[in-house]
Amino acid sequence: MNIIVSQEIEQVCPTFVGAAVEAQVVNTPYCAELWDEIHELEQRLRQQLTTESLKTLPGIAATRAVYKKCGKDPSRYRPASEQLIRRMLQGKELYQIDTLVDLVNLASIAYGYSIGGFDADKMVGDTLTLGIGREGEPYEGIGRGLLNIAGLPVYRDRQGGVGTPTSDNERTKMTLETRHLLVLINGYDGNRERVEANARYIQELVRKYAASDGGTVTLYP
């Protein structure tokens, strides 16, 4: 997959760095060992963070800042990483979906970056462009229905939007039938080393829990 970062993103976040992980995988409905890792991290974060202090984590703070520059309220349209950690800190269980979704959520929580997980075979074309959502642009968020993505950073394939830091699109979501995984890490804090470390962590998780060789990592732009 070719990934292009548009000028409009470069203008609001000239230090942006992303990472793409592509891998052949086998999905399963549930993985107990993975959930042991999730619960272990949950306990650590509850000791370290509050629902206010989590906003200062570099990956989350930078994403919130970009939302504001793009004209979006980050408290109304929270980045996914913030949503997940906030839910943990409130004492609520994370939603258990399937192994691929759950491991992408773990990777997002562990590093604080909003991460999109996609079935690459559902993409239209071989290029994704990261831009900014427009007024009236159609977009169906997973489990959210129609989502107003005006002012949100958005990846688009040839057909339209597939992922934002708030919610990915129903059209390209992962399912139990997914075999070609694409994961996109959004480093609006510009920390190239940490973004790459997050990508390597995802490779480790898919090796352990998704019968994969880990696939490939590409940093961009």
CSV table of N, CA, C and O in Angstrom, one decimal, residues 6-64:
chain,number,residue,atom,x,y,z
A,6,SER,N,-0.9,14.5,2.7
A,6,SER,CA,-1.2,15.6,1.9
A,6,SER,C,-0.6,16.9,2.4
A,6,SER,O,-0.2,17.0,3.6
A,7,GLN,N,-0.5,17.9,1.6
A,7,GLN,CA,0.0,19.2,2.1
A,7,GLN,C,-0.9,19.8,3.2
A,7,GLN,O,-0.3,20.5,4.1
A,8,GLU,N,-2.2,19.6,3.2
A,8,GLU,CA,-3.0,20.1,4.2
A,8,GLU,C,-2.7,19.5,5.6
A,8,GLU,O,-2.8,20.2,6.6
A,9,ILE,N,-2.3,18.3,5.7
A,9,ILE,CA,-1.8,17.7,6.9
A,9,ILE,C,-0.4,18.3,7.3
A,9,ILE,O,-0.1,18.6,8.4
A,10,GLU,N,0.4,18.4,6.3
A,10,GLU,CA,1.8,18.9,6.5
A,10,GLU,C,1.7,20.3,7.1
A,10,GLU,O,2.5,20.7,7.9
A,11,GLN,N,0.7,21.1,6.7
A,11,GLN,CA,0.6,22.5,7.1
A,11,GLN,C,0.2,22.5,8.6
A,11,GLN,O,0.7,23.4,9.4
A,12,VAL,N,-0.7,21.6,9.1
A,12,VAL,CA,-1.1,21.6,10.5
A,12,VAL,C,-0.2,20.8,11.4
A,12,VAL,O,-0.2,21.0,12.6
A,13,CYS,N,0.6,19.9,10.8
A,13,CYS,CA,1.5,19.1,11.5
A,13,CYS,C,2.7,18.7,10.7
A,13,CYS,O,2.8,17.6,10.2
A,14,PRO,N,3.7,19.6,10.6
A,14,PRO,CA,4.8,19.4,9.7
A,14,PRO,C,5.7,18.3,10.2
A,14,PRO,O,6.5,17.7,9.4
A,15,THR,N,5.6,17.9,11.5
A,15,THR,CA,6.4,16.8,12.0
A,15,THR,C,5.8,15.5,12.0
A,15,THR,O,6.4,14.5,12.5
A,16,PHE,N,4.6,15.3,11.4
A,16,PHE,CA,3.9,14.1,11.4
A,16,PHE,C,4.8,12.9,10.9
A,16,PHE,O,5.5,13.0,9.9
A,17,VAL,N,4.7,11.8,11.6
A,17,VAL,CA,5.3,10.6,11.1
A,17,VAL,C,4.3,9.4,11.4
A,17,VAL,O,3.7,9.3,12.4
A,18,GLY,N,4.2,8.6,10.4
A,18,GLY,CA,3.3,7.4,10.5
A,18,GLY,C,4.0,6.2,10.2
A,18,GLY,O,5.2,6.2,9.7
A,19,ALA,N,3.4,5.1,10.6
A,19,ALA,CA,4.0,3.7,10.3
A,19,ALA,C,2.8,2.8,9.8
A,19,ALA,O,1.7,2.8,10.4
A,20,ALA,N,3.1,2.0,8.8
A,20,ALA,CA,2.2,1.0,8.3
A,20,ALA,C,2.8,-0.4,8.6
A,20,ALA,O,3.9,-0.6,8.3
A,21,VAL,N,1.9,-1.2,9.2
A,21,VAL,CA,2.3,-2.6,9.3
A,21,VAL,C,1.4,-3.5,8.4
A,21,VAL,O,0.1,-3.3,8.6
A,22,GLU,N,1.9,-4.2,7.5
A,22,GLU,CA,1.1,-5.1,6.7
A,22,GLU,C,1.6,-6.6,7.0
A,22,GLU,O,2.7,-6.9,7.0
A,23,ALA,N,0.6,-7.4,7.2
A,23,ALA,CA,0.9,-8.8,7.5
A,23,ALA,C,-0.2,-9.7,7.1
A,23,ALA,O,-1.4,-9.3,7.0
A,24,GLN,N,0.1,-11.0,6.8
A,24,GLN,CA,-0.8,-12.0,6.6
A,24,GLN,C,-1.1,-12.6,7.9
A,24,GLN,O,-0.2,-12.9,8.7
A,25,VAL,N,-2.4,-12.8,8.3
A,25,VAL,CA,-2.8,-13.2,9.6
A,25,VAL,C,-3.9,-14.2,9.6
A,25,VAL,O,-4.6,-14.4,8.6
A,26,VAL,N,-4.2,-14.7,10.8
A,26,VAL,CA,-5.3,-15.6,11.0
A,26,VAL,C,-6.0,-15.0,12.2
A,26,VAL,O,-5.4,-14.9,13.3
A,27,ASN,N,-7.3,-14.6,12.1
A,27,ASN,CA,-8.1,-14.0,13.2
A,27,ASN,C,-8.8,-15.1,13.9
A,27,ASN,O,-9.1,-16.1,13.4
A,28,THR,N,-9.1,-14.8,15.2
A,28,THR,CA,-9.9,-15.7,16.0
A,28,THR,C,-10.9,-14.9,16.9
A,28,THR,O,-10.6,-13.7,17.1
A,29,PRO,N,-11.9,-15.5,17.4
A,29,PRO,CA,-12.9,-14.8,18.1
A,29,PRO,C,-12.4,-14.2,19.5
A,29,PRO,O,-12.8,-13.1,19.9
A,30,TYR,N,-11.5,-15.0,20.1
A,30,TYR,CA,-11.0,-14.6,21.4
A,30,TYR,C,-9.7,-15.2,21.7
A,30,TYR,O,-9.4,-16.4,21.3
A,31,CYS,N,-8.8,-14.5,22.5
A,31,CYS,CA,-7.5,-15.1,22.8
A,31,CYS,C,-7.3,-14.7,24.3
A,31,CYS,O,-7.1,-13.6,24.7
A,32,ALA,N,-7.3,-15.7,25.2
A,32,ALA,CA,-7.2,-15.5,26.6
A,32,ALA,C,-5.8,-14.9,27.0
A,32,ALA,O,-5.7,-14.0,27.8
A,33,GLU,N,-4.7,-15.4,26.3
A,33,GLU,CA,-3.4,-14.9,26.7
A,33,GLU,C,-3.3,-13.4,26.3
A,33,GLU,O,-2.6,-12.6,27.0
A,34,LEU,N,-3.9,-13.0,25.2
A,34,LEU,CA,-3.9,-11.6,24.8
A,34,LEU,C,-4.6,-10.8,25.9
A,34,LEU,O,-4.1,-9.7,26.3
A,35,TRP,N,-5.7,-11.3,26.4
A,35,TRP,CA,-6.5,-10.5,27.4
A,35,TRP,C,-5.7,-10.5,28.7
A,35,TRP,O,-5.9,-9.5,29.5
A,36,ASP,N,-4.9,-11.5,29.0
A,36,ASP,CA,-4.1,-11.4,30.2
A,36,ASP,C,-3.1,-10.2,30.1
A,36,ASP,O,-2.9,-9.4,31.0
A,37,GLU,N,-2.6,-10.0,28.9
A,37,GLU,CA,-1.7,-8.8,28.6
A,37,GLU,C,-2.5,-7.5,28.8
A,37,GLU,O,-2.0,-6.5,29.4
A,38,ILE,N,-3.7,-7.5,28.2
A,38,ILE,CA,-4.5,-6.2,28.3
A,38,ILE,C,-4.8,-5.9,29.8
A,38,ILE,O,-4.6,-4.7,30.2
A,39,HIS,N,-5.2,-6.9,30.6
A,39,HIS,CA,-5.5,-6.6,32.0
A,39,HIS,C,-4.3,-6.2,32.8
A,39,HIS,O,-4.4,-5.4,33.7
A,40,GLU,N,-3.1,-6.8,32.4
A,40,GLU,CA,-1.9,-6.4,33.1
A,40,GLU,C,-1.6,-4.9,32.9
A,40,GLU,O,-1.2,-4.2,33.8
A,41,LEU,N,-1.7,-4.5,31.6
A,41,LEU,CA,-1.4,-3.1,31.3
A,41,LEU,C,-2.5,-2.2,31.9
A,41,LEU,O,-2.2,-1.1,32.4
A,42,GLU,N,-3.7,-2.6,32.0
A,42,GLU,CA,-4.8,-1.9,32.6
A,42,GLU,C,-4.5,-1.6,34.0
A,42,GLU,O,-4.6,-0.4,34.5
A,43,GLN,N,-4.0,-2.5,34.8
A,43,GLN,CA,-3.6,-2.3,36.2
A,43,GLN,C,-2.5,-1.3,36.3
A,43,GLN,O,-2.5,-0.4,37.2
A,44,ARG,N,-1.5,-1.3,35.5
A,44,ARG,CA,-0.4,-0.4,35.5
A,44,ARG,C,-0.9,1.1,35.2
A,44,ARG,O,-0.5,2.0,35.9
A,45,LEU,N,-1.7,1.2,34.2
A,45,LEU,CA,-2.2,2.5,33.8
A,45,LEU,C,-3.1,3.1,34.9
A,45,LEU,O,-3.1,4.4,35.1
A,46,ARG,N,-3.9,2.3,35.6
A,46,ARG,CA,-4.7,2.8,36.6
A,46,ARG,C,-3.9,3.4,37.8
A,46,ARG,O,-4.4,4.3,38.5
A,47,GLN,N,-2.7,2.9,38.0
A,47,GLN,CA,-1.8,3.4,39.0
A,47,GLN,C,-1.1,4.7,38.6
A,47,GLN,O,-0.7,5.5,39.4
A,48,GLN,N,-1.0,4.9,37.3
A,48,GLN,CA,-0.1,6.0,36.7
A,48,GLN,C,-0.9,7.2,36.3
A,48,GLN,O,-0.4,8.3,36.2
A,49,LEU,N,-2.2,7.0,35.8
A,49,LEU,CA,-2.9,8.0,35.1
A,49,LEU,C,-4.2,8.3,35.7
A,49,LEU,O,-4.8,7.5,36.4
A,50,THR,N,-4.7,9.5,35.4
A,50,THR,CA,-6.1,9.9,35.7
A,50,THR,C,-6.8,10.3,34.3
A,50,THR,O,-6.1,10.4,33.3
A,51,THR,N,-8.1,10.5,34.3
A,51,THR,CA,-8.8,10.9,33.1
A,51,THR,C,-8.3,12.3,32.6
A,51,THR,O,-8.5,12.6,31.4
A,52,GLU,N,-7.7,13.0,33.5
A,52,GLU,CA,-7.2,14.4,33.1
A,52,GLU,C,-5.8,14.3,32.6
A,52,GLU,O,-5.4,14.8,31.6
A,53,SER,N,-4.9,13.5,33.4
A,53,SER,CA,-3.5,13.5,33.1
A,53,SER,C,-3.2,12.7,31.8
A,53,SER,O,-2.2,12.9,31.1
A,54,LEU,N,-4.2,11.8,31.4
A,54,LEU,CA,-3.9,11.0,30.2
A,54,LEU,C,-3.9,12.0,28.9
A,54,LEU,O,-3.3,11.7,27.9
A,55,LYS,N,-4.6,13.1,29.0
A,55,LYS,CA,-4.6,14.1,27.9
A,55,LYS,C,-3.2,14.7,27.6
A,55,LYS,O,-3.0,15.2,26.6
A,56,THR,N,-2.3,14.6,28.6
A,56,THR,CA,-0.9,15.1,28.5
A,56,THR,C,0.0,14.1,27.9
A,56,THR,O,1.2,14.5,27.6
A,57,LEU,N,-0.4,12.8,27.7
A,57,LEU,CA,0.5,11.9,27.0
A,57,LEU,C,0.8,12.4,25.6
A,57,LEU,O,0.0,12.9,24.9
A,58,PRO,N,2.1,12.4,25.2
A,58,PRO,CA,2.5,13.0,24.0
A,58,PRO,C,1.7,12.7,22.8
A,58,PRO,O,1.3,13.6,22.0
A,59,GLY,N,1.4,11.4,22.6
A,59,GLY,CA,0.7,11.0,21.4
A,59,GLY,C,-0.7,11.6,21.4
A,59,GLY,O,-1.3,12.0,20.3
A,60,ILE,N,-1.4,11.6,22.6
A,60,ILE,CA,-2.7,12.1,22.7
A,60,ILE,C,-2.8,13.6,22.6
A,60,ILE,O,-3.6,14.2,21.9
A,61,ALA,N,-1.9,14.2,23.3
A,61,ALA,CA,-1.8,15.7,23.3
A,61,ALA,C,-1.6,16.3,21.9
A,61,ALA,O,-2.2,17.2,21.5
A,62,ALA,N,-0.7,15.6,21.2
A,62,ALA,CA,-0.4,16.1,19.8
A,62,ALA,C,-1.6,15.9,18.9
A,62,ALA,O,-1.9,16.7,18.1
A,63,THR,N,-2.3,14.8,19.1
A,63,THR,CA,-3.5,14.5,18.2
A,63,THR,C,-4.6,15.5,18.5
A,63,THR,O,-5.2,16.1,17.6
A,64,ARG,N,-4.8,15.8,19.8
A,64,ARG,CA,-5.8,16.8,20.2
A,64,ARG,C,-5.5,18.1,19.7
A,64,ARG,O,-6.4,18.9,19.2
